[in-house]
C-alpha positions as a LaTeX table, in Angstrom:
\begin{tabular}{lrrr}
\hline
Residue & $x$ (\AA) & $y$ (\AA) & $z$ (\AA) \\
\hline
Unk1 & 14.94 & $-15.18$ & 14.11 \\
Unk2 & 17.64 & $-12.85$ & 15.40 \\
Unk3 & 20.19 & $-14.14$ & 17.86 \\
Unk4 & 19.42 & $-12.75$ & 21.31 \\
Unk5 & 23.11 & $-12.83$ & 22.18 \\
Unk6 & 24.02 & $-10.18$ & 19.63 \\
Unk7 & 23.50 & $-6.45$ & 19.46 \\
Unk8 & 21.08 & $-7.08$ & 16.61 \\
Unk9 & 18.25 & $-7.94$ & 19.00 \\
Unk10 & 15.15 & $-6.50$ & 17.36 \\
Unk11 & 13.21 & $-5.87$ & 20.55 \\
Unk12 & 14.49 & $-5.52$ & 24.10 \\
Unk13 & 13.00 & $-7.83$ & 26.71 \\
Unk14 & 11.15 & $-4.87$ & 28.24 \\
Unk15 & 9.40 & $-4.31$ & 24.89 \\
Unk16 & 8.10 & $-7.83$ & 24.39 \\
Unk17 & 4.47 & $-8.89$ & 24.42 \\
Unk18 & 4.65 & $-11.08$ & 27.52 \\
Unk19 & 5.87 & $-8.12$ & 29.61 \\
Unk20 & 2.97 & $-5.95$ & 28.47 \\
Unk21 & 0.49 & $-8.76$ & 29.05 \\
Unk22 & 1.70 & $-9.18$ & 32.63 \\
Unk23 & 1.72 & $-5.45$ & 33.35 \\
Unk24 & $-1.79$ & $-4.86$ & 32.05 \\
Unk25 & $-3.06$ & $-7.86$ & 34.05 \\
Unk26 & $-1.64$ & $-6.07$ & 37.08 \\
Unk27 & $-3.35$ & $-2.83$ & 36.02 \\
Unk28 & $-6.70$ & $-4.62$ & 35.85 \\
Unk29 & $-5.92$ & $-6.13$ & 39.25 \\
Unk30 & $-5.24$ & $-2.67$ & 40.71 \\
Unk31 & $-8.43$ & $-1.23$ & 39.26 \\
Unk32 & $-10.69$ & $-3.92$ & 40.72 \\
Unk33 & $-8.81$ & $-3.87$ & 44.04 \\
Unk34 & $-9.18$ & $-0.15$ & 44.68 \\
Unk35 & $-12.77$ & $-0.05$ & 43.47 \\
Unk36 & $-13.92$ & $-2.98$ & 45.59 \\
Unk37 & $-11.75$ & $-2.57$ & 48.68 \\
Unk38 & $-10.10$ & 0.83 & 48.76 \\
Unk39 & $-12.58$ & 3.65 & 48.31 \\
Unk40 & $-14.58$ & 2.75 & 45.20 \\
Unk41 & $-12.22$ & 4.51 & 42.79 \\
Unk42 & $-9.99$ & 3.60 & 39.85 \\
Unk43 & $-6.37$ & 4.69 & 40.19 \\
Unk44 & $-5.01$ & 3.71 & 36.76 \\
Unk45 & $-5.73$ & 7.06 & 35.08 \\
Unk46 & $-6.86$ & 10.57 & 36.01 \\
Unk47 & $-9.57$ & 11.56 & 33.52 \\
Unk48 & $-12.37$ & 11.02 & 36.04 \\
Unk49 & $-10.50$ & 12.92 & 38.75 \\
Unk50 & $-9.98$ & 15.91 & 36.45 \\
Unk51 & $-13.71$ & 15.92 & 35.60 \\
Unk52 & $-14.57$ & 15.77 & 39.31 \\
Unk53 & $-12.05$ & 18.55 & 39.98 \\
Unk54 & $-13.75$ & 20.74 & 37.39 \\
Unk55 & $-17.16$ & 19.94 & 38.88 \\
Unk56 & $-15.89$ & 20.83 & 42.35 \\
Unk57 & $-14.63$ & 24.18 & 41.07 \\
Unk58 & $-17.95$ & 24.81 & 39.35 \\
Unk59 & $-19.80$ & 24.05 & 42.59 \\
Unk60 & $-17.30$ & 26.19 & 44.54 \\
Unk61 & $-16.48$ & 23.21 & 46.73 \\
Unk62 & $-12.90$ & 24.27 & 47.42 \\
Unk63 & $-12.21$ & 21.51 & 49.93 \\
Unk64 & $-13.24$ & 18.81 & 47.47 \\
Unk65 & $-11.23$ & 20.47 & 44.71 \\
Unk66 & $-8.13$ & 20.60 & 46.89 \\
Unk67 & $-8.59$ & 16.95 & 47.83 \\
Unk68 & $-8.76$ & 15.91 & 44.16 \\
Unk69 & $-5.49$ & 17.69 & 43.47 \\
Unk70 & $-3.74$ & 15.05 & 45.60 \\
Unk71 & $-4.25$ & 12.05 & 43.26 \\
Unk72 & $-3.79$ & 14.28 & 40.20 \\
Unk73 & $-0.57$ & 15.59 & 41.71 \\
Unk74 & 0.60 & 12.06 & 42.49 \\
Unk75 & 0.06 & 11.06 & 38.86 \\
Unk76 & 1.93 & 14.14 & 37.69 \\
Unk77 & 4.79 & 13.38 & 40.09 \\
Unk78 & 4.98 & 9.80 & 38.86 \\
Unk79 & 5.50 & 10.94 & 35.28 \\
Unk80 & 8.13 & 13.47 & 36.32 \\
Unk81 & 10.06 & 11.06 & 38.54 \\
Unk82 & 10.04 & 8.24 & 35.99 \\
Unk83 & 11.26 & 10.53 & 33.21 \\
Unk84 & 13.99 & 12.02 & 35.40 \\
Unk85 & 15.21 & 8.78 & 36.96 \\
Unk86 & 15.00 & 6.92 & 33.67 \\
Unk87 & 17.73 & 9.13 & 32.24 \\
Unk88 & 19.77 & 9.10 & 35.46 \\
Unk89 & 19.75 & 5.33 & 35.98 \\
Unk90 & 21.24 & 4.74 & 32.53 \\
Unk91 & 24.54 & 6.11 & 33.82 \\
Unk92 & 24.81 & 3.29 & 36.36 \\
Unk93 & 25.17 & 0.63 & 33.64 \\
Unk94 & 23.72 & $-2.03$ & 35.95 \\
Unk95 & 19.98 & $-2.38$ & 35.39 \\
Unk96 & 17.54 & $-0.61$ & 33.12 \\
Unk97 & 15.13 & 1.89 & 34.64 \\
Unk98 & 12.31 & $-0.33$ & 33.35 \\
Unk99 & 13.61 & $-3.19$ & 35.51 \\
Unk100 & 14.19 & $-1.03$ & 38.58 \\
Unk101 & 10.69 & 0.41 & 38.30 \\
Unk102 & 9.12 & $-3.05$ & 38.40 \\
Unk103 & 11.23 & $-3.86$ & 41.47 \\
Unk104 & 9.98 & $-0.71$ & 43.18 \\
Unk105 & 6.43 & $-1.66$ & 42.29 \\
Unk106 & 6.87 & $-5.05$ & 43.95 \\
Unk107 & 8.02 & $-3.40$ & 47.17 \\
Unk108 & 5.17 & $-0.87$ & 47.13 \\
Unk109 & 2.51 & $-3.51$ & 46.48 \\
Unk110 & 3.80 & $-5.76$ & 49.25 \\
Unk111 & 3.64 & $-2.82$ & 51.68 \\
Unk112 & 0.10 & $-1.94$ & 50.57 \\
Unk113 & $-0.96$ & $-5.51$ & 51.27 \\
Unk114 & 0.35 & $-5.15$ & 54.83 \\
Unk115 & $-1.83$ & $-2.12$ & 55.56 \\
Unk116 & $-4.60$ & $-2.84$ & 58.07 \\
Unk117 & $-8.20$ & $-2.65$ & 56.93 \\
Unk118 & $-8.75$ & 0.57 & 58.87 \\
Unk119 & $-5.86$ & 2.35 & 57.13 \\
Unk120 & $-7.01$ & 5.39 & 55.11 \\
Unk121 & $-7.90$ & 4.32 & 51.57 \\
Unk122 & $-6.07$ & 7.36 & 50.26 \\
Unk123 & $-2.71$ & 5.76 & 51.11 \\
Unk124 & $-3.38$ & 2.95 & 48.67 \\
Unk125 & $-5.01$ & 5.19 & 46.08 \\
Unk126 & $-2.20$ & 7.74 & 45.94 \\
Unk127 & 0.51 & 5.07 & 45.92 \\
Unk128 & $-1.11$ & 3.30 & 42.97 \\
Unk129 & $-1.66$ & 6.64 & 41.20 \\
Unk130 & 2.07 & 7.25 & 41.45 \\
Unk131 & 2.99 & 3.71 & 40.38 \\
Unk132 & 0.62 & 3.64 & 37.41 \\
Unk133 & 1.85 & 7.00 & 36.19 \\
Unk134 & 5.48 & 5.85 & 36.26 \\
Unk135 & 4.57 & 2.63 & 34.49 \\
Unk136 & 2.49 & 4.44 & 31.86 \\
Unk137 & 5.38 & 6.82 & 31.15 \\
Unk138 & 8.00 & 4.05 & 31.04 \\
Unk139 & 6.43 & 1.24 & 29.02 \\
Unk140 & 5.27 & 2.84 & 25.78 \\
Unk141 & 5.60 & 0.40 & 22.90 \\
Unk142 & 5.07 & $-3.33$ & 22.66 \\
Unk143 & 7.26 & $-4.67$ & 19.87 \\
Unk144 & 7.08 & $-1.41$ & 17.94 \\
Unk145 & 3.39 & $-0.67$ & 18.53 \\
Unk146 & 2.32 & 2.11 & 20.89 \\
Unk147 & 0.51 & 0.64 & 23.88 \\
Unk148 & $-0.48$ & 1.48 & 27.43 \\
Unk149 & $-0.06$ & $-0.92$ & 30.33 \\
Unk150 & $-2.37$ & 0.89 & 32.76 \\
Unk151 & $-5.73$ & 1.45 & 31.02 \\
Unk152 & $-7.58$ & 0.24 & 27.92 \\
Unk153 & $-9.41$ & 3.25 & 26.46 \\
Unk154 & $-6.89$ & 3.68 & 23.67 \\
Unk155 & $-6.71$ & $-0.08$ & 23.07 \\
Unk156 & $-10.45$ & $-0.17$ & 22.44 \\
Unk157 & $-10.14$ & 2.75 & 20.00 \\
Unk158 & $-7.21$ & 1.10 & 18.25 \\
Unk159 & $-9.09$ & $-2.16$ & 17.78 \\
Unk160 & $-12.01$ & $-0.36$ & 16.17 \\
Unk161 & $-9.84$ & 1.89 & 14.00 \\
Unk162 & $-7.46$ & $-0.79$ & 12.78 \\
Unk163 & $-10.24$ & $-3.33$ & 12.22 \\
Unk164 & $-11.87$ & $-0.87$ & 9.84 \\
Unk165 & $-8.56$ & $-0.42$ & 8.00 \\
Unk166 & $-8.11$ & $-4.17$ & 7.72 \\
Unk167 & $-11.66$ & $-4.78$ & 6.47 \\
Unk168 & $-11.35$ & $-2.03$ & 3.88 \\
Unk169 & $-7.75$ & $-2.49$ & 2.70 \\
Unk170 & $-6.77$ & $-5.97$ & 3.95 \\
Unk171 & $-3.77$ & $-4.25$ & 5.57 \\
Unk172 & $-1.66$ & $-6.87$ & 7.39 \\
Unk173 & $-0.12$ & $-4.24$ & 9.71 \\
Unk174 & $-3.60$ & $-3.19$ & 10.83 \\
Unk175 & $-4.51$ & $-6.82$ & 11.48 \\
Unk176 & $-1.46$ & $-7.20$ & 13.75 \\
Unk177 & $-2.47$ & $-4.07$ & 15.67 \\
Unk178 & $-6.00$ & $-5.41$ & 16.13 \\
Unk179 & $-4.55$ & $-8.59$ & 17.62 \\
Unk180 & $-2.12$ & $-6.82$ & 19.95 \\
Unk181 & $-4.58$ & $-4.23$ & 21.23 \\
Unk182 & $-7.25$ & $-6.90$ & 21.56 \\
Unk183 & $-4.89$ & $-9.00$ & 23.64 \\
Unk184 & $-4.22$ & $-6.04$ & 25.93 \\
Unk185 & $-7.96$ & $-5.59$ & 26.52 \\
Unk186 & $-8.40$ & $-9.29$ & 27.28 \\
Unk187 & $-5.49$ & $-9.40$ & 29.72 \\
Unk188 & $-6.69$ & $-6.24$ & 31.48 \\
Unk189 & $-10.09$ & $-7.85$ & 31.90 \\
Unk190 & $-8.49$ & $-11.05$ & 33.14 \\
Unk191 & $-6.63$ & $-9.09$ & 35.79 \\
Unk192 & $-9.85$ & $-7.50$ & 37.01 \\
Unk193 & $-11.61$ & $-10.89$ & 37.12 \\
Unk194 & $-8.85$ & $-12.59$ & 39.09 \\
Unk195 & $-8.53$ & $-9.61$ & 41.44 \\
Unk196 & $-12.27$ & $-9.70$ & 42.16 \\
Unk197 & $-12.21$ & $-13.43$ & 42.92 \\
Unk198 & $-9.09$ & $-13.15$ & 45.10 \\
Unk199 & $-10.57$ & $-10.14$ & 46.89 \\
Unk200 & $-13.52$ & $-12.25$ & 48.03 \\
Unk201 & $-11.21$ & $-14.75$ & 49.72 \\
Unk202 & $-8.14$ & $-12.76$ & 50.74 \\
Unk203 & $-9.57$ & $-9.26$ & 51.09 \\
Unk204 & $-6.88$ & $-6.61$ & 51.54 \\
Unk205 & $-4.04$ & $-9.10$ & 51.12 \\
Unk206 & $-5.29$ & $-10.00$ & 47.64 \\
Unk207 & $-3.12$ & $-7.29$ & 46.10 \\
Unk208 & $-0.16$ & $-9.57$ & 46.77 \\
Unk209 & $-1.27$ & $-11.58$ & 43.75 \\
Unk210 & $-0.23$ & $-8.61$ & 41.62 \\
Unk211 & 3.12 & $-8.58$ & 43.45 \\
Unk212 & 3.72 & $-12.19$ & 42.38 \\
Unk213 & 3.21 & $-11.29$ & 38.73 \\
Unk214 & 5.45 & $-8.25$ & 39.04 \\
Unk215 & 8.16 & $-10.32$ & 40.73 \\
Unk216 & 8.22 & $-12.71$ & 37.76 \\
Unk217 & 8.58 & $-9.75$ & 35.39 \\
Unk218 & 11.32 & $-8.19$ & 37.52 \\
Unk219 & 13.37 & $-11.40$ & 37.70 \\
Unk220 & 13.17 & $-11.96$ & 33.96 \\
Unk221 & 14.09 & $-8.36$ & 33.10 \\
Unk222 & 16.95 & $-8.35$ & 35.61 \\
Unk223 & 18.29 & $-11.56$ & 34.09 \\
Unk224 & 18.16 & $-10.00$ & 30.62 \\
Unk225 & 19.94 & $-6.86$ & 31.84 \\
Unk226 & 22.78 & $-8.84$ & 33.39 \\
Unk227 & 23.18 & $-11.45$ & 30.65 \\
Unk228 & 22.21 & $-11.36$ & 26.96 \\
Unk229 & 21.26 & $-7.66$ & 27.00 \\
Unk230 & 24.14 & $-6.48$ & 29.18 \\
Unk231 & 25.79 & $-4.71$ & 26.25 \\
Unk232 & 22.51 & $-3.04$ & 25.31 \\
Unk233 & 21.84 & $-1.06$ & 28.49 \\
Unk234 & 22.36 & 2.17 & 26.56 \\
Unk235 & 19.71 & 1.30 & 24.00 \\
Unk236 & 16.56 & 3.35 & 24.45 \\
Unk237 & 13.28 & 1.41 & 24.21 \\
Unk238 & 11.08 & 2.45 & 21.33 \\
Unk239 & 8.71 & 5.31 & 21.98 \\
Unk240 & 11.10 & 7.31 & 24.17 \\
\hline
\end{tabular}
């Protein structure tokens, strides 16, 4: 195993499996939370919103179409902001953008949990659209394997595709991908299960459970940035 105190670290802390497990648990938590308590929608991705936008245009429902542009626009803005700030933050040589993003997520989630029940659901939906987009654009590869931390459609495809390769060719690399993508699906599901249970007891404050997980990730990444990975702040995570 490589010494984590040298510049020969194979994977940065922000690329390791445990980080991706935690983040996709949070994504599952967000999905269940917004569907059950904040408007009956999923905010982790925008495919459904784009379909609804097209349907609204086809039905000439201009008001509905304009409304759907808000979450789509928030997702677009999240990708733009994360890409722009990610390059800018590197010049500070203090913390990685990946770490700062998780810290911002903690703050946003805590604030969302403080919103009263009667607050417009769109506040929560748009905020999580923005957050999930930034996270999706920032965390791209788990230990060298492309992966998403906000939704599981591609993980399901990857499990099926790589399982076929392993069965046919006994390819060890494909087996590893099946395991990693399968783990992401399981942790996403776990997040949704826990969120649903917590939502029954804590209602709108249940989103703070996701904040606890994010806080653990932030503290660990910040420690890495300021200690054994301090000299590696210029290294770009794989996939960027």
